[in-house]
């Protein structure tokens, strides 16, 4: 369910089994790299366009699993290629996060040093 047509899919790395609300479908993948699928769903245009098509009035967009199963994605059939692509983008996301956590330098000199903003 989304108020702004933006969905964010997650992968559970914490527990093998758990209790999740029926509003948040949980599924597994077969013959597909889960990280690759997550990236496609979170950042790919095909899913975004599909979600807009499914919006049926109201202010919220619902994505039920039975509708998600009908989504056609353009993806490589090579699991090895999917894994390489997923690893690249996961590393890239981590680098962006690390870069965003660095203190921002203003460039103003204070007591012979540089002032942090």
mmCIF file of N, CA and C in Angstrom:
data_model
loop_
_atom_site.group_PDB
_atom_site.id
_atom_site.type_symbol
_atom_site.label_atom_id
_atom_site.label_comp_id
_atom_site.label_asym_id
_atom_site.label_seq_id
_atom_site.Cartn_x
_atom_site.Cartn_y
_atom_site.Cartn_z
ATOM 1 N N UNK A 1 0.842 -1.160 0.000
ATOM 2 C CA UNK A 1 0.000 0.000 0.000
ATOM 3 C C UNK A 1 0.893 1.231 0.000
ATOM 4 N N UNK A 2 0.523 2.232 -0.789
ATOM 5 C CA UNK A 2 1.333 3.433 -0.872
ATOM 6 C C UNK A 2 0.447 4.658 -1.036
ATOM 7 N N UNK A 3 0.792 5.720 -0.331
ATOM 8 C CA UNK A 3 0.067 6.983 -0.465
ATOM 9 C C UNK A 3 0.596 7.825 -1.616
ATOM 10 N N UNK A 4 1.837 7.558 -2.041
ATOM 11 C CA UNK A 4 2.471 8.397 -3.063
ATOM 12 C C UNK A 4 2.976 7.602 -4.273
ATOM 13 N N UNK A 5 2.446 6.403 -4.460
ATOM 14 C CA UNK A 5 2.809 5.519 -5.566
ATOM 15 C C UNK A 5 4.263 5.063 -5.506
ATOM 16 N N UNK A 6 4.889 5.231 -4.364
ATOM 17 C CA UNK A 6 6.258 4.748 -4.173
ATOM 18 C C UNK A 6 6.196 3.543 -3.243
ATOM 19 N N UNK A 7 6.723 2.445 -3.703
ATOM 20 C CA UNK A 7 6.771 1.225 -2.911
ATOM 21 C C UNK A 7 8.224 0.935 -2.589
ATOM 22 N N UNK A 8 8.457 0.333 -1.438
ATOM 23 C CA UNK A 8 9.820 -0.051 -1.087
ATOM 24 C C UNK A 8 9.809 -1.501 -0.615
ATOM 25 N N UNK A 9 10.483 -2.336 -1.378
ATOM 26 C CA UNK A 9 10.562 -3.759 -1.058
ATOM 27 C C UNK A 9 11.812 -4.012 -0.228
ATOM 28 N N UNK A 10 11.696 -4.893 0.734
ATOM 29 C CA UNK A 10 12.814 -5.237 1.611
ATOM 30 C C UNK A 10 13.071 -6.731 1.569
ATOM 31 N N UNK A 11 14.267 -7.110 1.976
ATOM 32 C CA UNK A 11 14.613 -8.519 2.123
ATOM 33 C C UNK A 11 14.886 -8.767 3.596
ATOM 34 N N UNK A 12 14.269 -9.812 4.133
ATOM 35 C CA UNK A 12 14.451 -10.159 5.540
ATOM 36 C C UNK A 12 15.757 -10.928 5.713
ATOM 37 N N UNK A 13 16.716 -10.293 6.360
ATOM 38 C CA UNK A 13 17.986 -10.946 6.687
ATOM 39 C C UNK A 13 18.070 -11.277 8.176
ATOM 40 N N UNK A 14 17.007 -10.993 8.939
ATOM 41 C CA UNK A 14 17.061 -11.098 10.389
ATOM 42 C C UNK A 14 16.623 -12.468 10.897
ATOM 43 N N UNK A 15 15.468 -12.945 10.455
ATOM 44 C CA UNK A 15 14.932 -14.213 10.955
ATOM 45 C C UNK A 15 14.467 -15.086 9.790
ATOM 46 N N UNK A 16 14.402 -16.389 10.043
ATOM 47 C CA UNK A 16 13.913 -17.310 9.016
ATOM 48 C C UNK A 16 12.394 -17.263 8.894
ATOM 49 N N UNK A 17 11.719 -17.125 10.028
ATOM 50 C CA UNK A 17 10.258 -17.075 10.043
ATOM 51 C C UNK A 17 9.814 -15.987 11.004
ATOM 52 N N UNK A 18 8.663 -15.388 10.702
ATOM 53 C CA UNK A 18 8.147 -14.341 11.571
ATOM 54 C C UNK A 18 6.702 -14.035 11.225
ATOM 55 N N UNK A 19 6.113 -13.123 11.954
ATOM 56 C CA UNK A 19 4.733 -12.714 11.739
ATOM 57 C C UNK A 19 4.739 -11.354 11.065
ATOM 58 N N UNK A 20 3.997 -11.267 9.962
ATOM 59 C CA UNK A 20 3.932 -10.024 9.191
ATOM 60 C C UNK A 20 2.463 -9.737 8.892
ATOM 61 N N UNK A 21 2.094 -8.484 8.905
ATOM 62 C CA UNK A 21 0.727 -8.076 8.589
ATOM 63 C C UNK A 21 0.353 -8.559 7.191
ATOM 64 N N UNK A 22 -0.903 -8.899 6.993
ATOM 65 C CA UNK A 22 -1.380 -9.313 5.670
ATOM 66 C C UNK A 22 -1.309 -8.173 4.661
ATOM 67 N N UNK A 23 -1.157 -6.945 5.143
ATOM 68 C CA UNK A 23 -1.004 -5.807 4.240
ATOM 69 C C UNK A 23 0.396 -5.756 3.625
ATOM 70 N N UNK A 24 1.307 -6.549 4.149
ATOM 71 C CA UNK A 24 2.681 -6.573 3.652
ATOM 72 C C UNK A 24 3.008 -7.986 3.175
ATOM 73 N N UNK A 25 2.728 -8.267 1.900
ATOM 74 C CA UNK A 25 2.967 -9.625 1.404
ATOM 75 C C UNK A 25 4.438 -10.017 1.481
ATOM 76 N N UNK A 26 4.655 -11.277 1.785
ATOM 77 C CA UNK A 26 5.998 -11.837 1.865
ATOM 78 C C UNK A 26 6.079 -12.943 0.831
ATOM 79 N N UNK A 27 7.164 -12.965 0.083
ATOM 80 C CA UNK A 27 7.312 -14.001 -0.926
ATOM 81 C C UNK A 27 8.779 -14.355 -1.099
ATOM 82 N N UNK A 28 9.022 -15.466 -1.740
ATOM 83 C CA UNK A 28 10.379 -15.899 -2.044
ATOM 84 C C UNK A 28 10.529 -15.967 -3.560
ATOM 85 N N UNK A 29 11.752 -16.108 -4.000
ATOM 86 C CA UNK A 29 12.011 -16.189 -5.429
ATOM 87 C C UNK A 29 12.579 -17.560 -5.773
ATOM 88 N N UNK A 30 12.348 -17.969 -6.998
ATOM 89 C CA UNK A 30 12.922 -19.199 -7.529
ATOM 90 C C UNK A 30 13.599 -18.856 -8.847
ATOM 91 N N UNK A 31 14.813 -19.351 -9.024
ATOM 92 C CA UNK A 31 15.570 -19.109 -10.253
ATOM 93 C C UNK A 31 15.711 -17.620 -10.563
ATOM 94 N N UNK A 32 15.874 -16.845 -9.502
ATOM 95 C CA UNK A 32 16.023 -15.401 -9.632
ATOM 96 C C UNK A 32 16.780 -14.894 -8.413
ATOM 97 N N UNK A 33 17.739 -14.020 -8.616
ATOM 98 C CA UNK A 33 18.492 -13.447 -7.516
ATOM 99 C C UNK A 33 17.589 -12.449 -6.775
ATOM 100 N N UNK A 34 17.350 -12.683 -5.492
ATOM 101 C CA UNK A 34 16.433 -11.847 -4.709
ATOM 102 C C UNK A 34 16.885 -10.391 -4.642
ATOM 103 N N UNK A 35 18.180 -10.167 -4.502
ATOM 104 C CA UNK A 35 18.682 -8.793 -4.455
ATOM 105 C C UNK A 35 18.446 -8.080 -5.778
ATOM 106 N N UNK A 36 18.637 -8.800 -6.878
ATOM 107 C CA UNK A 36 18.402 -8.230 -8.201
ATOM 108 C C UNK A 36 16.936 -7.837 -8.354
ATOM 109 N N UNK A 37 16.025 -8.734 -7.945
ATOM 110 C CA UNK A 37 14.596 -8.436 -8.021
ATOM 111 C C UNK A 37 14.247 -7.236 -7.155
ATOM 112 N N UNK A 38 14.805 -7.174 -5.963
ATOM 113 C CA UNK A 38 14.537 -6.046 -5.071
ATOM 114 C C UNK A 38 14.940 -4.726 -5.731
ATOM 115 N N UNK A 39 16.101 -4.703 -6.360
ATOM 116 C CA UNK A 39 16.555 -3.492 -7.049
ATOM 117 C C UNK A 39 15.622 -3.134 -8.198
ATOM 118 N N UNK A 40 15.199 -4.140 -8.957
ATOM 119 C CA UNK A 40 14.279 -3.892 -10.071
ATOM 120 C C UNK A 40 12.961 -3.297 -9.576
ATOM 121 N N UNK A 41 12.438 -3.848 -8.476
ATOM 122 C CA UNK A 41 11.160 -3.373 -7.958
ATOM 123 C C UNK A 41 11.280 -1.989 -7.320
ATOM 124 N N UNK A 42 12.377 -1.741 -6.607
ATOM 125 C CA UNK A 42 12.524 -0.459 -5.914
ATOM 126 C C UNK A 42 12.944 0.686 -6.828
ATOM 127 N N UNK A 43 13.709 0.393 -7.865
ATOM 128 C CA UNK A 43 14.280 1.472 -8.682
ATOM 129 C C UNK A 43 13.959 1.389 -10.159
ATOM 130 N N UNK A 44 13.380 0.294 -10.622
ATOM 131 C CA UNK A 44 13.109 0.135 -12.050
ATOM 132 C C UNK A 44 11.857 0.854 -12.494
ATOM 133 N N UNK A 45 11.860 1.303 -13.716
ATOM 134 C CA UNK A 45 10.704 2.022 -14.261
ATOM 135 C C UNK A 45 9.534 1.098 -14.574
ATOM 136 N N UNK A 46 9.808 -0.167 -14.900
ATOM 137 C CA UNK A 46 8.720 -1.076 -15.264
ATOM 138 C C UNK A 46 7.743 -1.255 -14.106
ATOM 139 N N UNK A 47 8.254 -1.413 -12.896
ATOM 140 C CA UNK A 47 7.354 -1.569 -11.753
ATOM 141 C C UNK A 47 6.614 -0.270 -11.467
ATOM 142 N N UNK A 48 7.305 0.871 -11.550
ATOM 143 C CA UNK A 48 6.646 2.156 -11.291
ATOM 144 C C UNK A 48 5.476 2.373 -12.245
ATOM 145 N N UNK A 49 5.697 2.083 -13.525
ATOM 146 C CA UNK A 49 4.633 2.243 -14.517
ATOM 147 C C UNK A 49 3.482 1.277 -14.255
ATOM 148 N N UNK A 50 3.813 0.062 -13.856
ATOM 149 C CA UNK A 50 2.802 -0.948 -13.546
ATOM 150 C C UNK A 50 1.955 -0.510 -12.356
ATOM 151 N N UNK A 51 2.574 0.038 -11.336
ATOM 152 C CA UNK A 51 1.851 0.484 -10.145
ATOM 153 C C UNK A 51 0.875 1.600 -10.494
ATOM 154 N N UNK A 52 1.273 2.506 -11.373
ATOM 155 C CA UNK A 52 0.391 3.600 -11.786
ATOM 156 C C UNK A 52 -0.824 3.041 -12.532
ATOM 157 N N UNK A 53 -0.583 2.036 -13.381
ATOM 158 C CA UNK A 53 -1.690 1.428 -14.124
ATOM 159 C C UNK A 53 -2.705 0.763 -13.206
ATOM 160 N N UNK A 54 -2.252 0.223 -12.079
ATOM 161 C CA UNK A 54 -3.138 -0.498 -11.170
ATOM 162 C C UNK A 54 -3.903 0.412 -10.217
ATOM 163 N N UNK A 55 -3.529 1.669 -10.149
ATOM 164 C CA UNK A 55 -4.199 2.576 -9.221
ATOM 165 C C UNK A 55 -5.664 2.715 -9.631
ATOM 166 N N UNK A 56 -6.540 2.474 -8.675
ATOM 167 C CA UNK A 56 -7.967 2.503 -8.954
ATOM 168 C C UNK A 56 -8.660 3.514 -8.060
ATOM 169 N N UNK A 57 -8.528 4.779 -8.396
ATOM 170 C CA UNK A 57 -9.180 5.816 -7.620
ATOM 171 C C UNK A 57 -8.617 5.918 -6.218
ATOM 172 N N UNK A 58 -9.166 6.788 -5.436
ATOM 173 C CA UNK A 58 -8.715 6.957 -4.060
ATOM 174 C C UNK A 58 -7.332 7.573 -3.987
ATOM 175 N N UNK A 59 -6.843 7.676 -2.773
ATOM 176 C CA UNK A 59 -5.551 8.317 -2.577
ATOM 177 C C UNK A 59 -4.419 7.319 -2.382
ATOM 178 N N UNK A 60 -4.751 6.025 -2.233
ATOM 179 C CA UNK A 60 -3.720 5.010 -2.007
ATOM 180 C C UNK A 60 -3.651 4.038 -3.172
ATOM 181 N N UNK A 61 -2.441 3.582 -3.424
ATOM 182 C CA UNK A 61 -2.232 2.546 -4.426
ATOM 183 C C UNK A 61 -1.965 1.242 -3.690
ATOM 184 N N UNK A 62 -2.709 0.221 -4.036
ATOM 185 C CA UNK A 62 -2.541 -1.094 -3.418
ATOM 186 C C UNK A 62 -1.844 -2.019 -4.404
ATOM 187 N N UNK A 63 -0.887 -2.767 -3.907
ATOM 188 C CA UNK A 63 -0.201 -3.739 -4.746
ATOM 189 C C UNK A 63 -0.372 -5.107 -4.087
ATOM 190 N N UNK A 64 -1.395 -5.810 -4.503
ATOM 191 C CA UNK A 64 -1.635 -7.148 -3.973
ATOM 192 C C UNK A 64 -0.718 -8.138 -4.683
ATOM 193 N N UNK A 65 -0.340 -9.191 -3.973
ATOM 194 C CA UNK A 65 0.604 -10.151 -4.530
ATOM 195 C C UNK A 65 0.077 -10.783 -5.815
ATOM 196 N N UNK A 66 -1.233 -11.056 -5.879
ATOM 197 C CA UNK A 66 -1.764 -11.665 -7.106
ATOM 198 C C UNK A 66 -1.614 -10.737 -8.311
ATOM 199 N N UNK A 67 -1.579 -9.442 -8.087
ATOM 200 C CA UNK A 67 -1.327 -8.489 -9.178
ATOM 201 C C UNK A 67 0.169 -8.361 -9.448
ATOM 202 N N UNK A 68 0.963 -8.403 -8.393
ATOM 203 C CA UNK A 68 2.418 -8.321 -8.553
ATOM 204 C C UNK A 68 2.926 -9.498 -9.391
ATOM 205 N N UNK A 69 2.307 -10.661 -9.237
ATOM 206 C CA UNK A 69 2.718 -11.847 -9.991
ATOM 207 C C UNK A 69 2.537 -11.650 -11.498
ATOM 208 N N UNK A 70 1.665 -10.732 -11.906
ATOM 209 C CA UNK A 70 1.415 -10.495 -13.325
ATOM 210 C C UNK A 70 2.363 -9.465 -13.934
ATOM 211 N N UNK A 71 3.233 -8.896 -13.131
ATOM 212 C CA UNK A 71 4.196 -7.906 -13.613
ATOM 213 C C UNK A 71 5.225 -8.583 -14.509
ATOM 214 N N UNK A 72 5.447 -8.025 -15.690
ATOM 215 C CA UNK A 72 6.486 -8.507 -16.594
ATOM 216 C C UNK A 72 7.683 -7.571 -16.507
ATOM 217 N N UNK A 73 8.831 -8.152 -16.168
ATOM 218 C CA UNK A 73 10.068 -7.379 -16.081
ATOM 219 C C UNK A 73 11.036 -7.860 -17.149
ATOM 220 N N UNK A 74 11.806 -6.927 -17.684
ATOM 221 C CA UNK A 74 12.868 -7.268 -18.616
ATOM 222 C C UNK A 74 14.117 -7.520 -17.787
ATOM 223 N N UNK A 75 14.504 -8.785 -17.685
ATOM 224 C CA UNK A 75 15.665 -9.132 -16.866
ATOM 225 C C UNK A 75 16.509 -10.181 -17.566
ATOM 226 N N UNK A 76 17.740 -10.252 -17.162
ATOM 227 C CA UNK A 76 18.643 -11.287 -17.655
ATOM 228 C C UNK A 76 18.207 -12.631 -17.095
ATOM 229 N N UNK A 77 18.288 -13.669 -17.902
ATOM 230 C CA UNK A 77 17.953 -15.007 -17.421
ATOM 231 C C UNK A 77 19.133 -15.674 -16.734
ATOM 232 N N UNK A 78 20.296 -15.041 -16.790
ATOM 233 C CA UNK A 78 21.486 -15.589 -16.154
ATOM 234 C C UNK A 78 21.527 -15.186 -14.681
ATOM 235 N N UNK A 79 21.436 -16.172 -13.794
ATOM 236 C CA UNK A 79 21.504 -15.901 -12.354
ATOM 237 C C UNK A 79 22.850 -15.266 -12.012
ATOM 238 N N UNK A 80 23.922 -15.733 -12.652
ATOM 239 C CA UNK A 80 25.258 -15.164 -12.398
ATOM 240 C C UNK A 80 25.299 -13.680 -12.768
ATOM 241 N N UNK A 81 24.710 -13.329 -13.895
ATOM 242 C CA UNK A 81 24.679 -11.923 -14.315
ATOM 243 C C UNK A 81 23.829 -11.090 -13.361
ATOM 244 N N UNK A 82 22.688 -11.638 -12.927
ATOM 245 C CA UNK A 82 21.837 -10.932 -11.966
ATOM 246 C C UNK A 82 22.611 -10.656 -10.680
ATOM 247 N N UNK A 83 23.372 -11.664 -10.229
ATOM 248 C CA UNK A 83 24.142 -11.520 -8.996
ATOM 249 C C UNK A 83 25.215 -10.449 -9.135
ATOM 250 N N UNK A 84 25.910 -10.419 -10.260
ATOM 251 C CA UNK A 84 26.953 -9.415 -10.493
ATOM 252 C C UNK A 84 26.343 -8.017 -10.497
ATOM 253 N N UNK A 85 25.225 -7.860 -11.189
ATOM 254 C CA UNK A 85 24.554 -6.548 -11.252
ATOM 255 C C UNK A 85 24.085 -6.133 -9.865
ATOM 256 N N UNK A 86 23.466 -7.059 -9.133
ATOM 257 C CA UNK A 86 22.964 -6.746 -7.789
ATOM 258 C C UNK A 86 24.109 -6.354 -6.861
ATOM 259 N N UNK A 87 25.203 -7.104 -6.881
ATOM 260 C CA UNK A 87 26.351 -6.779 -6.024
ATOM 261 C C UNK A 87 26.901 -5.399 -6.336
ATOM 262 N N UNK A 88 26.972 -5.047 -7.622
ATOM 263 C CA UNK A 88 27.472 -3.729 -8.024
ATOM 264 C C UNK A 88 26.612 -2.621 -7.432
ATOM 265 N N UNK A 89 25.290 -2.734 -7.599
ATOM 266 C CA UNK A 89 24.406 -1.668 -7.114
ATOM 267 C C UNK A 89 24.318 -1.635 -5.589
ATOM 268 N N UNK A 90 24.408 -2.781 -4.933
ATOM 269 C CA UNK A 90 24.425 -2.798 -3.468
ATOM 270 C C UNK A 90 25.677 -2.100 -2.958
ATOM 271 N N UNK A 91 26.823 -2.382 -3.572
ATOM 272 C CA UNK A 91 28.070 -1.707 -3.194
ATOM 273 C C UNK A 91 27.964 -0.211 -3.455
ATOM 274 N N UNK A 92 27.389 0.143 -4.588
ATOM 275 C CA UNK A 92 27.221 1.559 -4.941
ATOM 276 C C UNK A 92 26.337 2.272 -3.912
ATOM 277 N N UNK A 93 25.234 1.623 -3.492
ATOM 278 C CA UNK A 93 24.355 2.200 -2.464
ATOM 279 C C UNK A 93 25.100 2.393 -1.145
ATOM 280 N N UNK A 94 25.929 1.409 -0.775
ATOM 281 C CA UNK A 94 26.709 1.512 0.467
ATOM 282 C C UNK A 94 27.699 2.667 0.391
ATOM 283 N N UNK A 95 28.335 2.845 -0.754
ATOM 284 C CA UNK A 95 29.277 3.954 -0.923
ATOM 285 C C UNK A 95 28.572 5.302 -0.825
ATOM 286 N N UNK A 96 27.396 5.395 -1.402
ATOM 287 C CA UNK A 96 26.621 6.637 -1.309
ATOM 288 C C UNK A 96 26.268 6.913 0.146
ATOM 289 N N UNK A 97 25.824 5.890 0.861
ATOM 290 C CA UNK A 97 25.468 6.052 2.280
ATOM 291 C C UNK A 97 26.676 6.505 3.088
ATOM 292 N N UNK A 98 27.825 5.885 2.862
ATOM 293 C CA UNK A 98 29.040 6.294 3.580
ATOM 294 C C UNK A 98 29.407 7.733 3.251
ATOM 295 N N UNK A 99 29.297 8.100 1.995
ATOM 296 C CA UNK A 99 29.625 9.470 1.582
ATOM 297 C C UNK A 99 28.685 10.476 2.242
ATOM 298 N N UNK A 100 27.411 10.120 2.361
ATOM 299 C CA UNK A 100 26.436 11.021 2.981
ATOM 300 C C UNK A 100 26.675 11.168 4.477
ATOM 301 N N UNK A 101 27.347 10.213 5.094
ATOM 302 C CA UNK A 101 27.601 10.271 6.529
ATOM 303 C C UNK A 101 28.846 11.068 6.878
ATOM 304 N N UNK A 102 29.671 11.410 5.890
ATOM 305 C CA UNK A 102 30.870 12.193 6.154
ATOM 306 C C UNK A 102 30.459 13.605 6.572
ATOM 307 N N UNK A 103 31.214 14.192 7.484
ATOM 308 C CA UNK A 103 30.909 15.579 7.852
ATOM 309 C C UNK A 103 31.083 16.498 6.650
ATOM 310 N N UNK A 104 30.194 17.444 6.513
ATOM 311 C CA UNK A 104 30.278 18.398 5.420
ATOM 312 C C UNK A 104 31.203 19.542 5.832
ATOM 313 N N UNK A 105 32.199 19.833 5.021
ATOM 314 C CA UNK A 105 33.148 20.895 5.327
ATOM 315 C C UNK A 105 32.700 22.191 4.670
ATOM 316 N N UNK A 106 32.630 23.251 5.478
ATOM 317 C CA UNK A 106 32.210 24.545 4.942
ATOM 318 C C UNK A 106 33.346 25.251 4.214
ATOM 319 N N UNK A 107 34.555 25.049 4.684
ATOM 320 C CA UNK A 107 35.678 25.741 4.073
ATOM 321 C C UNK A 107 36.073 27.005 4.838
ATOM 322 N N UNK A 108 35.349 27.360 5.895
ATOM 323 C CA UNK A 108 35.701 28.522 6.704
ATOM 324 C C UNK A 108 36.769 28.137 7.712
ATOM 325 N N UNK A 109 37.826 28.889 7.754
ATOM 326 C CA UNK A 109 38.925 28.585 8.666
ATOM 327 C C UNK A 109 38.596 29.097 10.063
ATOM 328 N N UNK A 110 38.702 28.199 11.065
ATOM 329 C CA UNK A 110 38.470 28.568 12.459
ATOM 330 C C UNK A 110 39.650 28.051 13.256
ATOM 331 N N UNK A 111 40.375 28.955 13.909
ATOM 332 C CA UNK A 111 41.517 28.581 14.725
ATOM 333 C C UNK A 111 42.503 27.671 13.963
ATOM 334 N N UNK A 112 42.761 28.012 12.722
ATOM 335 C CA UNK A 112 43.702 27.247 11.923
ATOM 336 C C UNK A 112 43.144 25.954 11.373
ATOM 337 N N UNK A 113 41.885 25.648 11.640
ATOM 338 C CA UNK A 113 41.264 24.417 11.134
ATOM 339 C C UNK A 113 40.140 24.750 10.170
ATOM 340 N N UNK A 114 39.315 23.787 9.891
ATOM 341 C CA UNK A 114 38.179 23.998 9.003
ATOM 342 C C UNK A 114 36.905 23.802 9.801
ATOM 343 N N UNK A 115 35.996 24.767 9.684
ATOM 344 C CA UNK A 115 34.732 24.707 10.410
ATOM 345 C C UNK A 115 33.822 23.642 9.804
ATOM 346 N N UNK A 116 33.226 22.847 10.679
ATOM 347 C CA UNK A 116 32.243 21.870 10.219
ATOM 348 C C UNK A 116 30.870 22.512 10.206
ATOM 349 N N UNK A 117 30.104 22.206 9.201
ATOM 350 C CA UNK A 117 28.749 22.768 9.110
ATOM 351 C C UNK A 117 27.776 21.914 9.871
#
